[in-house]
N, CA and C atoms as an extended XYZ file, in Angstrom:
555
Properties=species:S:1:pos:R:3:atomname:S:1:resname:S:1:resid:I:1 pbc="F F F"
N        85.176     -173.016      126.658 N   MET     1
C        85.551     -172.023      127.644 CA  MET     1
C        84.374     -171.818      128.600 C   MET     1
N        84.639     -171.837      129.901 N   ASN     2
C        83.599     -171.651      130.906 CA  ASN     2
C        83.277     -170.175      131.069 C   ASN     2
N        81.987     -169.928      131.280 N   GLU     3
C        81.523     -168.572      131.506 CA  GLU     3
C        81.823     -168.172      132.951 C   GLU     3
N        82.221     -166.936      133.179 N   ALA     4
C        82.513     -166.465      134.536 CA  ALA     4
C        81.226     -166.462      135.354 C   ALA     4
N        81.327     -166.849      136.637 N   PRO     5
C        80.134     -166.831      137.475 CA  PRO     5
C        79.624     -165.406      137.651 C   PRO     5
N        78.309     -165.259      137.765 N   PRO     6
C        77.772     -163.903      137.913 CA  PRO     6
C        78.193     -163.300      139.252 C   PRO     6
N        78.264     -161.986      139.293 N   ASP     7
C        78.607     -161.258      140.509 CA  ASP     7
C        77.375     -161.226      141.409 C   ASP     7
N        77.427     -161.989      142.499 N   VAL     8
C        76.278     -162.117      143.396 CA  VAL     8
C        75.877     -160.762      143.962 C   VAL     8
N        76.847     -159.956      144.355 N   THR     9
C        76.523     -158.651      144.934 CA  THR     9
C        75.799     -157.771      143.923 C   THR     9
N        76.224     -157.812      142.667 N   ALA    10
C        75.555     -157.013      141.629 CA  ALA    10
C        74.123     -157.500      141.408 C   ALA    10
N        73.937     -158.816      141.414 N   LEU    11
C        72.595     -159.361      141.238 CA  LEU    11
C        71.703     -159.014      142.431 C   LEU    11
N        72.283     -159.003      143.621 N   LEU    12
C        71.517     -158.635      144.809 CA  LEU    12
C        71.070     -157.177      144.753 C   LEU    12
N        71.899     -156.324      144.178 N   ALA    13
C        71.551     -154.911      144.053 CA  ALA    13
C        70.338     -154.730      143.144 C   ALA    13
N        70.147     -155.672      142.218 N   GLN    14
C        69.030     -155.610      141.280 CA  GLN    14
C        67.830     -156.436      141.753 C   GLN    14
N        67.952     -157.096      142.899 N   TRP    15
C        66.975     -158.053      143.434 CA  TRP    15
C        65.535     -157.532      143.389 C   TRP    15
N        65.295     -156.357      143.911 N   ALA    16
C        63.929     -155.861      144.055 CA  ALA    16
C        63.298     -155.446      142.736 C   ALA    16
N        64.121     -155.060      141.745 N   ASP    17
C        63.584     -154.464      140.521 CA  ASP    17
C        63.652     -155.332      139.278 C   ASP    17
N        64.393     -156.418      139.321 N   ASP    18
C        64.670     -157.154      138.095 CA  ASP    18
C        64.465     -158.656      138.298 C   ASP    18
N        63.384     -159.185      137.707 N   ASP    19
C        63.082     -160.611      137.846 CA  ASP    19
C        64.190     -161.482      137.250 C   ASP    19
N        64.788     -161.039      136.171 N   SER    20
C        65.847     -161.850      135.560 CA  SER    20
C        67.082     -161.890      136.463 C   SER    20
N        67.338     -160.817      137.207 N   ALA    21
C        68.456     -160.811      138.155 CA  ALA    21
C        68.183     -161.804      139.277 C   ALA    21
N        66.923     -161.876      139.725 N   ARG    22
C        66.552     -162.863      140.750 CA  ARG    22
C        66.815     -164.280      140.246 C   ARG    22
N        66.397     -164.542      139.019 N   GLU    23
C        66.583     -165.883      138.449 CA  GLU    23
C        68.063     -166.228      138.313 C   GLU    23
N        68.866     -165.290      137.821 N   ARG    24
C        70.305     -165.537      137.678 CA  ARG    24
C        70.957     -165.747      139.046 C   ARG    24
N        70.517     -164.954      140.024 N   LEU    25
C        71.058     -165.103      141.377 CA  LEU    25
C        70.727     -166.487      141.929 C   LEU    25
N        69.481     -166.879      141.826 N   ILE    26
C        69.069     -168.185      142.351 CA  ILE    26
C        69.829     -169.302      141.646 C   ILE    26
N        69.963     -169.193      140.328 N   ASP    27
C        70.730     -170.201      139.590 CA  ASP    27
C        72.173     -170.280      140.090 C   ASP    27
N        72.761     -169.125      140.415 N   SER    28
C        74.174     -169.120      140.794 CA  SER    28
C        74.412     -169.578      142.235 C   SER    28
N        73.420     -169.441      143.117 N   VAL    29
C        73.634     -169.812      144.528 CA  VAL    29
C        72.856     -171.050      144.956 C   VAL    29
N        72.040     -171.606      144.071 N   TYR    30
C        71.169     -172.720      144.454 CA  TYR    30
C        71.952     -173.914      145.003 C   TYR    30
N        73.023     -174.292      144.326 N   ALA    31
C        73.815     -175.443      144.785 CA  ALA    31
C        74.409     -175.165      146.165 C   ALA    31
N        74.854     -173.952      146.387 N   GLU    32
C        75.419     -173.594      147.695 CA  GLU    32
C        74.336     -173.630      148.778 C   GLU    32
N        73.141     -173.155      148.449 N   LEU    33
C        72.033     -173.203      149.407 CA  LEU    33
C        71.632     -174.646      149.711 C   LEU    33
N        71.639     -175.503      148.683 N   ARG    34
C        71.326     -176.924      148.920 CA  ARG    34
C        72.365     -177.556      149.835 C   ARG    34
N        73.629     -177.185      149.662 N   GLN    35
C        74.672     -177.719      150.540 CA  GLN    35
C        74.448     -177.252      151.973 C   GLN    35
N        74.071     -175.984      152.148 N   LEU    36
C        73.756     -175.486      153.486 CA  LEU    36
C        72.590     -176.265      154.088 C   LEU    36
N        71.556     -176.487      153.289 N   ALA    37
C        70.397     -177.238      153.785 CA  ALA    37
C        70.778     -178.668      154.117 C   ALA    37
N        71.610     -179.280      153.281 N   ARG    38
C        72.064     -180.646      153.543 CA  ARG    38
C        72.826     -180.712      154.860 C   ARG    38
N        73.672     -179.719      155.112 N   SER    39
C        74.405     -179.653      156.378 CA  SER    39
C        73.431     -179.521      157.535 C   SER    39
N        72.458     -178.667      157.357 N   LEU    40
C        71.446     -178.456      158.383 CA  LEU    40
C        70.662     -179.724      158.659 C   LEU    40
N        70.303     -180.425      157.606 N   MET    41
C        69.492     -181.629      157.770 CA  MET    41
C        70.269     -182.722      158.491 C   MET    41
N        71.582     -182.680      158.446 N   GLY    42
C        72.391     -183.682      159.122 CA  GLY    42
C        72.716     -183.300      160.550 C   GLY    42
N        72.326     -182.101      160.984 N   ALA    43
C        72.659     -181.630      162.327 CA  ALA    43
C        71.754     -182.270      163.365 C   ALA    43
N        72.312     -182.611      164.489 N   GLY    44
C        71.669     -183.174      165.673 CA  GLY    44
C        70.169     -183.359      165.642 C   GLY    44
N        69.424     -182.421      166.208 N   ALA    45
C        67.985     -182.565      166.369 CA  ALA    45
C        67.255     -182.554      165.045 C   ALA    45
N        67.873     -182.002      164.026 N   ALA    46
C        67.198     -181.896      162.736 CA  ALA    46
C        67.357     -183.158      161.900 C   ALA    46
N        68.056     -184.154      162.410 N   ALA    47
C        68.337     -185.344      161.618 CA  ALA    47
C        67.086     -186.106      161.227 C   ALA    47
N        66.042     -185.996      162.019 N   ALA    48
C        64.828     -186.761      161.757 CA  ALA    48
C        63.824     -186.006      160.901 C   ALA    48
N        64.206     -184.872      160.376 N   VAL    49
C        63.299     -184.076      159.567 CA  VAL    49
C        62.835     -184.870      158.361 C   VAL    49
N        61.548     -184.809      158.088 N   THR    50
C        61.012     -185.545      156.957 CA  THR    50
C        61.083     -184.744      155.667 C   THR    50
N        61.628     -183.541      155.727 N   LEU    51
C        61.825     -182.722      154.535 CA  LEU    51
C        63.138     -183.107      153.860 C   LEU    51
N        63.231     -182.830      152.587 N   GLN    52
C        64.465     -183.008      151.836 CA  GLN    52
C        65.154     -181.642      151.736 C   GLN    52
N        66.478     -181.618      151.595 N   PRO    53
C        67.169     -180.333      151.471 CA  PRO    53
C        66.606     -179.447      150.352 C   PRO    53
N        66.232     -180.054      149.245 N   THR    54
C        65.670     -179.267      148.143 CA  THR    54
C        64.391     -178.565      148.578 C   THR    54
N        63.549     -179.252      149.339 N   ALA    55
C        62.300     -178.650      149.821 CA  ALA    55
C        62.590     -177.500      150.779 C   ALA    55
N        63.584     -177.682      151.644 N   VAL    56
C        63.950     -176.613      152.582 CA  VAL    56
C        64.428     -175.390      151.812 C   VAL    56
N        65.294     -175.598      150.819 N   VAL    57
C        65.804     -174.481      150.012 CA  VAL    57
C        64.661     -173.809      149.255 C   VAL    57
N        63.805     -174.599      148.638 N   ASN    58
C        62.700     -174.013      147.868 CA  ASN    58
C        61.780     -173.179      148.752 C   ASN    58
N        61.435     -173.692      149.937 N   GLU    59
C        60.585     -172.941      150.861 CA  GLU    59
C        61.285     -171.669      151.333 C   GLU    59
N        62.572     -171.784      151.615 N   ALA    60
C        63.335     -170.609      152.045 CA  ALA    60
C        63.384     -169.567      150.923 C   ALA    60
N        63.571     -170.022      149.692 N   LEU    61
C        63.607     -169.089      148.567 CA  LEU    61
C        62.262     -168.393      148.371 C   LEU    61
N        61.188     -169.114      148.601 N   ILE    62
C        59.859     -168.481      148.512 CA  ILE    62
C        59.764     -167.355      149.531 C   ILE    62
N        60.254     -167.619      150.751 N   LYS    63
C        60.258     -166.565      151.772 CA  LYS    63
C        61.128     -165.389      151.322 C   LYS    63
N        62.302     -165.685      150.783 N   LEU    64
C        63.212     -164.624      150.359 CA  LEU    64
C        62.660     -163.851      149.158 C   LEU    64
N        62.001     -164.546      148.243 N   LEU    65
C        61.436     -163.870      147.076 CA  LEU    65
C        60.313     -162.923      147.473 C   LEU    65
N        59.642     -163.230      148.565 N   GLY    66
C        58.595     -162.351      149.068 CA  GLY    66
C        59.153     -161.138      149.800 C   GLY    66
N        60.449     -161.152      150.028 N   ASN    67
C        61.115     -160.069      150.742 CA  ASN    67
C        61.341     -158.915      149.773 C   ASN    67
N        60.747     -157.781      150.057 N   THR    68
C        60.886     -156.632      149.152 CA  THR    68
C        62.102     -155.780      149.484 C   THR    68
N        62.754     -156.064      150.603 N   SER    69
C        63.943     -155.277      150.938 CA  SER    69
C        65.114     -155.686      150.046 C   SER    69
N        66.080     -154.827      149.966 N   VAL    70
C        67.264     -155.075      149.157 CA  VAL    70
C        68.328     -155.693      150.048 C   VAL    70
N        68.972     -156.741      149.557 N   PHE    71
C        70.058     -157.361      150.294 CA  PHE    71
C        71.318     -156.555      150.033 C   PHE    71
N        72.020     -156.238      151.097 N   GLU    72
C        73.211     -155.396      150.986 CA  GLU    72
C        74.321     -156.081      150.199 C   GLU    72
N        74.537     -157.362      150.497 N   ASP    73
C        75.624     -158.082      149.853 CA  ASP    73
C        75.416     -159.577      150.064 C   ASP    73
N        76.395     -160.349      149.637 N   ARG    74
C        76.336     -161.813      149.740 CA  ARG    74
C        76.120     -162.259      151.191 C   ARG    74
N        76.830     -161.612      152.115 N   ARG    75
C        76.702     -161.967      153.531 CA  ARG    75
C        75.279     -161.775      154.022 C   ARG    75
N        74.696     -160.645      153.692 N   HIS    76
C        73.334     -160.338      154.108 CA  HIS    76
C        72.365     -161.367      153.524 C   HIS    76
N        72.552     -161.707      152.258 N   PHE    77
C        71.684     -162.686      151.606 CA  PHE    77
C        71.782     -164.056      152.281 C   PHE    77
N        73.003     -164.541      152.509 N   PHE    78
C        73.150     -165.865      153.097 CA  PHE    78
C        72.707     -165.889      154.559 C   PHE    78
N        72.877     -164.794      155.260 N   GLY    79
C        72.336     -164.706      156.619 CA  GLY    79
C        70.824     -164.789      156.603 C   GLY    79
N        70.203     -164.093      155.660 N   SER    80
C        68.748     -164.150      155.517 CA  SER    80
C        68.292     -165.542      155.090 C   SER    80
N        69.073     -166.189      154.235 N   ALA    81
C        68.738     -167.549      153.800 CA  ALA    81
C        68.794     -168.528      154.973 C   ALA    81
N        69.814     -168.388      155.830 N   ALA    82
C        69.918     -169.267      157.005 CA  ALA    82
C        68.719     -169.067      157.926 C   ALA    82
N        68.325     -167.821      158.125 N   ARG    83
C        67.155     -167.538      158.972 CA  ARG    83
C        65.893     -168.123      158.339 C   ARG    83
N        65.748     -167.984      157.025 N   ALA    84
C        64.572     -168.531      156.347 CA  ALA    84
C        64.526     -170.056      156.466 C   ALA    84
N        65.690     -170.709      156.359 N   MET    85
C        65.736     -172.168      156.511 CA  MET    85
C        65.338     -172.573      157.930 C   MET    85
N        65.805     -171.811      158.907 N   ARG    86
C        65.402     -172.075      160.297 CA  ARG    86
C        63.887     -171.976      160.428 C   ARG    86
N        63.296     -170.927      159.859 N   GLN    87
C        61.856     -170.742      159.937 CA  GLN    87
C        61.116     -171.884      159.243 C   GLN    87
N        61.622     -172.339      158.112 N   VAL    88
C        60.994     -173.451      157.394 CA  VAL    88
C        60.975     -174.695      158.275 C   VAL    88
N        62.108     -175.004      158.887 N   LEU    89
C        62.182     -176.197      159.741 CA  LEU    89
C        61.286     -176.075      160.966 C   LEU    89
N        61.301     -174.924      161.615 N   VAL    90
C        60.467     -174.736      162.802 CA  VAL    90
C        58.993     -174.823      162.426 C   VAL    90
N        58.613     -174.194      161.321 N   ASP    91
C        57.214     -174.285      160.864 CA  ASP    91
C        56.827     -175.726      160.567 C   ASP    91
N        57.737     -176.464      159.950 N   HIS    92
C        57.486     -177.876      159.639 CA  HIS    92
C        57.268     -178.667      160.931 C   HIS    92
N        58.138     -178.445      161.921 N   PHE    93
C        58.003     -179.146      163.195 CA  PHE    93
C        56.704     -178.772      163.895 C   PHE    93
N        56.327     -177.496      163.832 N   ARG    94
C        55.070     -177.076      164.465 CA  ARG    94
C        53.879     -177.773      163.816 C   ARG    94
N        53.902     -177.871      162.496 N   ARG    95
C        52.802     -178.587      161.817 CA  ARG    95
C        52.769     -180.042      162.252 C   ARG    95
N        53.939     -180.670      162.326 N   LYS    96
C        54.007     -182.073      162.751 CA  LYS    96
C        53.481     -182.238      164.172 C   LYS    96
N        53.858     -181.315      165.064 N   GLN    97
C        53.382     -181.380      166.443 CA  GLN    97
C        51.876     -181.187      166.500 C   GLN    97
N        51.365     -180.263      165.696 N   SER    98
C        49.928     -180.026      165.643 CA  SER    98
C        49.197     -181.280      165.192 C   SER    98
N        49.749     -181.954      164.189 N   GLU    99
C        49.148     -183.192      163.705 CA  GLU    99
C        49.135     -184.248      164.796 C   GLU    99
N        50.208     -184.318      165.584 N   LYS   100
C        50.268     -185.319      166.649 CA  LYS   100
C        49.266     -185.021      167.751 C   LYS   100
N        48.884     -183.759      167.892 N   ARG   101
C        47.915     -183.385      168.920 CA  ARG   101
C        46.484     -183.432      168.398 C   ARG   101
N        46.299     -183.919      167.180 N   GLY   102
C        44.950     -184.084      166.667 CA  GLY   102
C        44.576     -183.161      165.535 C   GLY   102
N        45.372     -182.149      165.236 N   GLY   103
C        45.081     -181.272      164.108 CA  GLY   103
C        45.381     -182.002      162.813 C   GLY   103
N        44.577     -181.819      161.807 N   ASP   104
C        44.768     -182.488      160.518 CA  ASP   104
C        44.898     -184.003      160.665 C   ASP   104
N        44.002     -184.609      161.418 N   ILE   105
C        44.072     -186.052      161.650 CA  ILE   105
C        43.906     -186.792      160.335 C   ILE   105
N        44.818     -187.697      160.091 N   ASP   106
C        44.748     -188.596      158.946 CA  ASP   106
C        44.991     -189.988      159.492 C   ASP   106
N        43.933     -190.705      159.755 N   PHE   107
C        44.044     -191.987      160.423 CA  PHE   107
C        44.770     -193.037      159.598 C   PHE   107
N        44.966     -192.791      158.305 N   THR   108
C        45.649     -193.779      157.479 CA  THR   108
C        47.167     -193.632      157.524 C   THR   108
N        47.674     -192.559      158.152 N   SER   109
C        49.118     -192.354      158.134 CA  SER   109
C        49.707     -192.257      159.543 C   SER   109
N        49.310     -193.151      160.415 N   LEU   110
C        49.828     -193.147      161.776 CA  LEU   110
C        51.349     -193.296      161.787 C   LEU   110
N        51.873     -194.134      160.897 N   GLU   111
C        53.319     -194.320      160.846 CA  GLU   111
C        54.026     -193.011      160.504 C   GLU   111
N        53.450     -192.246      159.586 N   LEU   112
C        54.062     -190.976      159.209 CA  LEU   112
C        54.030     -189.991      160.367 C   LEU   112
N        52.942     -189.980      161.121 N   ALA   113
C        52.834     -189.060      162.249 CA  ALA   113
C        53.834     -189.401      163.341 C   ALA   113
N        54.236     -190.656      163.406 N   GLN   114
C        55.183     -191.073      164.432 CA  GLN   114
C        56.623     -191.049      163.934 C   GLN   114
N        56.843     -190.653      162.711 N   ALA   115
C        58.186     -190.691      162.125 CA  ALA   115
C        59.142     -189.700      162.770 C   ALA   115
N        58.637     -188.623      163.339 N   LEU   116
C        59.480     -187.590      163.915 CA  LEU   116
C        59.500     -187.737      165.428 C   LEU   116
N        60.660     -188.051      166.012 N   PRO   117
C        60.725     -188.223      167.461 CA  PRO   117
C        60.316     -186.948      168.194 C   PRO   117
N        59.454     -187.090      169.209 N   VAL   118
C        58.939     -185.943      169.950 CA  VAL   118
C        60.072     -185.181      170.621 C   VAL   118
N        61.052     -185.878      171.171 N   ALA   119
C        62.151     -185.199      171.861 CA  ALA   119
C        62.881     -184.249      170.917 C   ALA   119
N        63.133     -184.686      169.677 N   ASP   120
C        63.834     -183.831      168.725 CA  ASP   120
C        63.024     -182.585      168.406 C   ASP   120
N        61.719     -182.758      168.208 N   VAL   121
C        60.855     -181.624      167.901 CA  VAL   121
C        60.810     -180.682      169.089 C   VAL   121
N        60.635     -181.231      170.277 N   THR   122
C        60.563     -180.413      171.477 CA  THR   122
C        61.856     -179.646      171.679 C   THR   122
N        62.975     -180.303      171.468 N   GLU   123
C        64.273     -179.632      171.611 CA  GLU   123
C        64.429     -178.509      170.594 C   GLU   123
N        64.037     -178.744      169.347 N   LEU   124
C        64.173     -177.702      168.336 CA  LEU   124
C        63.251     -176.527      168.644 C   LEU   124
N        62.039     -176.815      169.098 N   MET   125
C        61.110     -175.732      169.428 CA  MET   125
C        61.650     -174.912      170.602 C   MET   125
N        62.197     -175.585      171.609 N   ALA   126
C        62.779     -174.879      172.755 CA  ALA   126
C        63.977     -174.047      172.297 C   ALA   126
N        64.797     -174.621      171.413 N   LEU   127
C        65.942     -173.885      170.880 CA  LEU   127
C        65.474     -172.652      170.117 C   LEU   127
N        64.437     -172.783      169.312 N   ASP   128
C        63.922     -171.655      168.548 CA  ASP   128
C        63.446     -170.541      169.481 C   ASP   128
N        62.722     -170.905      170.537 N   GLU   129
C        62.246     -169.890      171.485 CA  GLU   129
C        63.416     -169.221      172.202 C   GLU   129
N        64.393     -170.025      172.641 N   ALA   130
C        65.556     -169.465      173.323 CA  ALA   130
C        66.351     -168.576      172.367 C   ALA   130
N        66.475     -169.005      171.120 N   LEU   131
C        67.211     -168.217      170.136 CA  LEU   131
C        66.518     -166.885      169.865 C   LEU   131
N        65.210     -166.880      169.878 N   SER   132
C        64.467     -165.616      169.714 CA  SER   132
C        64.743     -164.677      170.887 C   SER   132
N        64.813     -165.231      172.102 N   ARG   133
C        65.143     -164.404      173.278 CA  ARG   133
C        66.574     -163.883      173.165 C   ARG   133
N        67.503     -164.756      172.753 N   LEU   134
C        68.896     -164.329      172.585 CA  LEU   134
C        68.985     -163.220      171.544 C   LEU   134
N        68.207     -163.336      170.473 N   ASP   135
C        68.213     -162.325      169.416 CA  ASP   135
C        67.840     -160.955      169.971 C   ASP   135
N        66.905     -160.914      170.903 N   SER   136
C        66.511     -159.621      171.471 CA  SER   136
C        67.596     -159.048      172.389 C   SER   136
N        68.460     -159.917      172.923 N   LEU   137
C        69.537     -159.471      173.809 CA  LEU   137
C        70.851     -159.239      173.070 C   LEU   137
N        71.154     -160.106      172.111 N   ASP   138
C        72.431     -160.055      171.403 CA  ASP   138
C        72.217     -160.605      169.990 C   ASP   138
N        71.862     -159.712      169.087 N   ALA   139
C        71.513     -160.121      167.724 CA  ALA   139
C        72.679     -160.807      167.020 C   ALA   139
N        73.899     -160.338      167.233 N   GLN   140
C        75.050     -160.946      166.563 CA  GLN   140
C        75.253     -162.382      167.028 C   GLN   140
N        75.118     -162.625      168.325 N   ALA   141
C        75.266     -163.987      168.849 CA  ALA   141
C        74.185     -164.892      168.253 C   ALA   141
N        72.970     -164.381      168.120 N   ALA   142
C        71.887     -165.170      167.529 CA  ALA   142
C        72.185     -165.486      166.065 C   ALA   142
N        72.731     -164.520      165.303 N   ARG   143
C        73.088     -164.772      163.900 CA  ARG   143
C        74.158     -165.851      163.821 C   ARG   143
N        75.116     -165.793      164.745 N   ILE   144
C        76.187     -166.793      164.743 CA  ILE   144
C        75.612     -168.185      164.978 C   ILE   144
N        74.678     -168.303      165.900 N   VAL   145
C        74.045     -169.605      166.148 CA  VAL   145
C        73.299     -170.065      164.903 C   VAL   145
N        72.560     -169.167      164.277 N   GLU   146
C        71.837     -169.539      163.061 CA  GLU   146
C        72.787     -170.049      161.984 C   GLU   146
N        73.859     -169.331      161.784 N   LEU   147
C        74.791     -169.707      160.728 CA  LEU   147
C        75.565     -170.979      161.073 C   LEU   147
N        75.961     -171.119      162.324 N   ARG   148
C        76.733     -172.308      162.726 CA  ARG   148
C        75.832     -173.535      162.828 C   ARG   148
N        74.698     -173.406      163.520 N   TYR   149
C        73.855     -174.564      163.777 CA  TYR   149
C        72.902     -174.857      162.610 C   TYR   149
N        72.179     -173.835      162.166 N   PHE   150
C        71.159     -174.059      161.150 CA  PHE   150
C        71.720     -174.107      159.736 C   PHE   150
N        72.796     -173.385      159.474 N   ALA   151
C        73.370     -173.415      158.128 CA  ALA   151
C        74.612     -174.291      158.066 C   ALA   151
N        75.116     -174.737      159.214 N   GLY   152
C        76.243     -175.652      159.244 CA  GLY   152
C        77.575     -175.038      158.822 C   GLY   152
N        77.707     -173.722      158.967 N   LEU   153
C        78.939     -173.061      158.556 CA  LEU   153
C        80.033     -173.246      159.599 C   LEU   153
N        81.272     -173.218      159.162 N   THR   154
C        82.425     -173.263      160.064 CA  THR   154
C        82.608     -171.891      160.700 C   THR   154
N        83.531     -171.797      161.652 N   LEU   155
C        83.834     -170.497      162.262 CA  LEU   155
C        84.307     -169.502      161.209 C   LEU   155
N        85.213     -169.943      160.331 N   ASP   156
C        85.738     -169.042      159.296 CA  ASP   156
C        84.653     -168.614      158.317 C   ASP   156
N        83.805     -169.558      157.906 N   GLU   157
C        82.713     -169.210      156.980 CA  GLU   157
C        81.742     -168.239      157.634 C   GLU   157
N        81.441     -168.463      158.919 N   THR   158
C        80.544     -167.566      159.645 CA  THR   158
C        81.157     -166.175      159.739 C   THR   158
N        82.448     -166.114      160.035 N   ALA   159
C        83.138     -164.817      160.103 CA  ALA   159
C        83.054     -164.098      158.765 C   ALA   159
N        83.230     -164.845      157.672 N   ASP   160
C        83.156     -164.251      156.338 CA  ASP   160
C        81.758     -163.716      156.048 C   ASP   160
N        80.743     -164.504      156.372 N   VAL   161
C        79.359     -164.078      156.114 CA  VAL   161
C        79.012     -162.831      156.918 C   VAL   161
N        79.459     -162.778      158.182 N   LEU   162
C        79.124     -161.644      159.047 CA  LEU   162
C        80.098     -160.477      158.914 C   LEU   162
N        81.225     -160.713      158.239 N   GLY   163
C        82.198     -159.646      158.067 CA  GLY   163
C        82.929     -159.289      159.358 C   GLY   163
N        83.156     -160.287      160.207 N   ILE   164
C        83.869     -160.066      161.457 CA  ILE   164
C        85.040     -161.047      161.550 C   ILE   164
N        85.904     -160.844      162.500 N   HIS   165
C        87.088     -161.684      162.663 CA  HIS   165
C        86.688     -163.059      163.221 C   HIS   165
N        87.338     -164.132      162.766 N   PRO   166
C        87.033     -165.469      163.283 CA  PRO   166
C        87.172     -165.585      164.805 C   PRO   166
N        88.100     -164.848      165.402 N   ALA   167
C        88.247     -164.886      166.864 CA  ALA   167
C        86.995     -164.328      167.546 C   ALA   167
N        86.401     -163.306      166.942 N   THR   168
C        85.161     -162.746      167.486 CA  THR   168
C        84.041     -163.764      167.373 C   THR   168
N        83.980     -164.451      166.242 N   VAL   169
C        82.965     -165.498      166.070 CA  VAL   169
C        83.147     -166.585      167.118 C   VAL   169
N        84.384     -166.996      167.333 N   SER   170
C        84.669     -168.046      168.312 CA  SER   170
C        84.219     -167.629      169.708 C   SER   170
N        84.542     -166.397      170.090 N   LYS   171
C        84.159     -165.877      171.407 CA  LYS   171
C        82.636     -165.786      171.526 C   LYS   171
N        81.991     -165.220      170.507 N   GLU   172
C        80.532     -165.076      170.528 CA  GLU   172
C        79.834     -166.439      170.490 C   GLU   172
N        80.387     -167.394      169.749 N   TRP   173
C        79.840     -168.746      169.654 CA  TRP   173
C        79.866     -169.402      171.037 C   TRP   173
N        80.979     -169.260      171.749 N   ALA   174
C        81.083     -169.819      173.103 CA  ALA   174
C        80.080     -169.144      174.039 C   ALA   174
N        79.973     -167.830      173.937 N   HIS   175
C        79.011     -167.070      174.747 CA  HIS   175
C        77.583     -167.524      174.449 C   HIS   175
N        77.246     -167.628      173.181 N   ALA   176
C        75.886     -168.007      172.779 CA  ALA   176
C        75.546     -169.424      173.238 C   ALA   176
N        76.492     -170.339      173.085 N   ARG   177
C        76.245     -171.723      173.533 CA  ARG   177
C        76.005     -171.776      175.028 C   ARG   177
N        76.810     -171.045      175.795 N   ALA   178
C        76.632     -171.022      177.253 CA  ALA   178
C        75.280     -170.409      177.616 C   ALA   178
N        74.924     -169.315      176.965 N   TRP   179
C        73.647     -168.661      177.237 CA  TRP   179
C        72.489     -169.592      176.897 C   TRP   179
N        72.568     -170.243      175.736 N   LEU   180
C        71.500     -171.154      175.328 CA  LEU   180
C        71.414     -172.360      176.255 C   LEU   180
N        72.543     -172.850      176.698 N   LYS   181
C        72.538     -173.997      177.610 CA  LYS   181
C        71.779     -173.632      178.896 C   LYS   181
N        72.086     -172.442      179.448 N   ARG   182
C        71.360     -172.001      180.650 CA  ARG   182
C        69.885     -171.807      180.346 C   ARG   182
N        69.565     -171.206      179.204 N   ALA   183
C        68.173     -170.933      178.855 CA  ALA   183
C        67.372     -172.219      178.619 C   ALA   183
N        68.045     -173.256      178.172 N   LEU   184
C        67.339     -174.507      177.860 CA  LEU   184
C        67.246     -175.457      179.055 C   LEU   184
N        67.920     -175.122      180.155 N   GLN   185
C        67.857     -176.003      181.327 CA  GLN   185
C        66.653     -175.709      182.192 C   GLN   185
């Protein structure tokens, strides 16, 4: 007989005070987070990332474990996880760019330094900056972009995570894409 999956919302309520609740929560959502990271790693500009989905999830979890705030529910947690994954990827790209500009020079790994196409890194960095500006103007639209682009969620999944109607997500997604397109030109 299979054991019932743990109640994620209940475990999140215990997040700040109970290490065993954190462990049970991570065990119960780890596969889902890896799938999100895998989707992210297959997305356009992120395709050339030299990180593995497991590394992205682990780094994101480290960021989340350092978070002392309480997650309201599953939606809040997965939204925070998507943001943490975005930060992990952007930080990774920044380190790679720094290495290409001479920081942390390792003359024996020229091939590794050239493994990440500059255009992809530049595009992701520009997207991150534009997304930060969008966040200050329209936080919901920025969350939708994070969940759709960085976490690879569908319109319906994004609506579920944010607790809004799929039609609203569709409208906001179109608005955000248009705004980002103008901001990136």
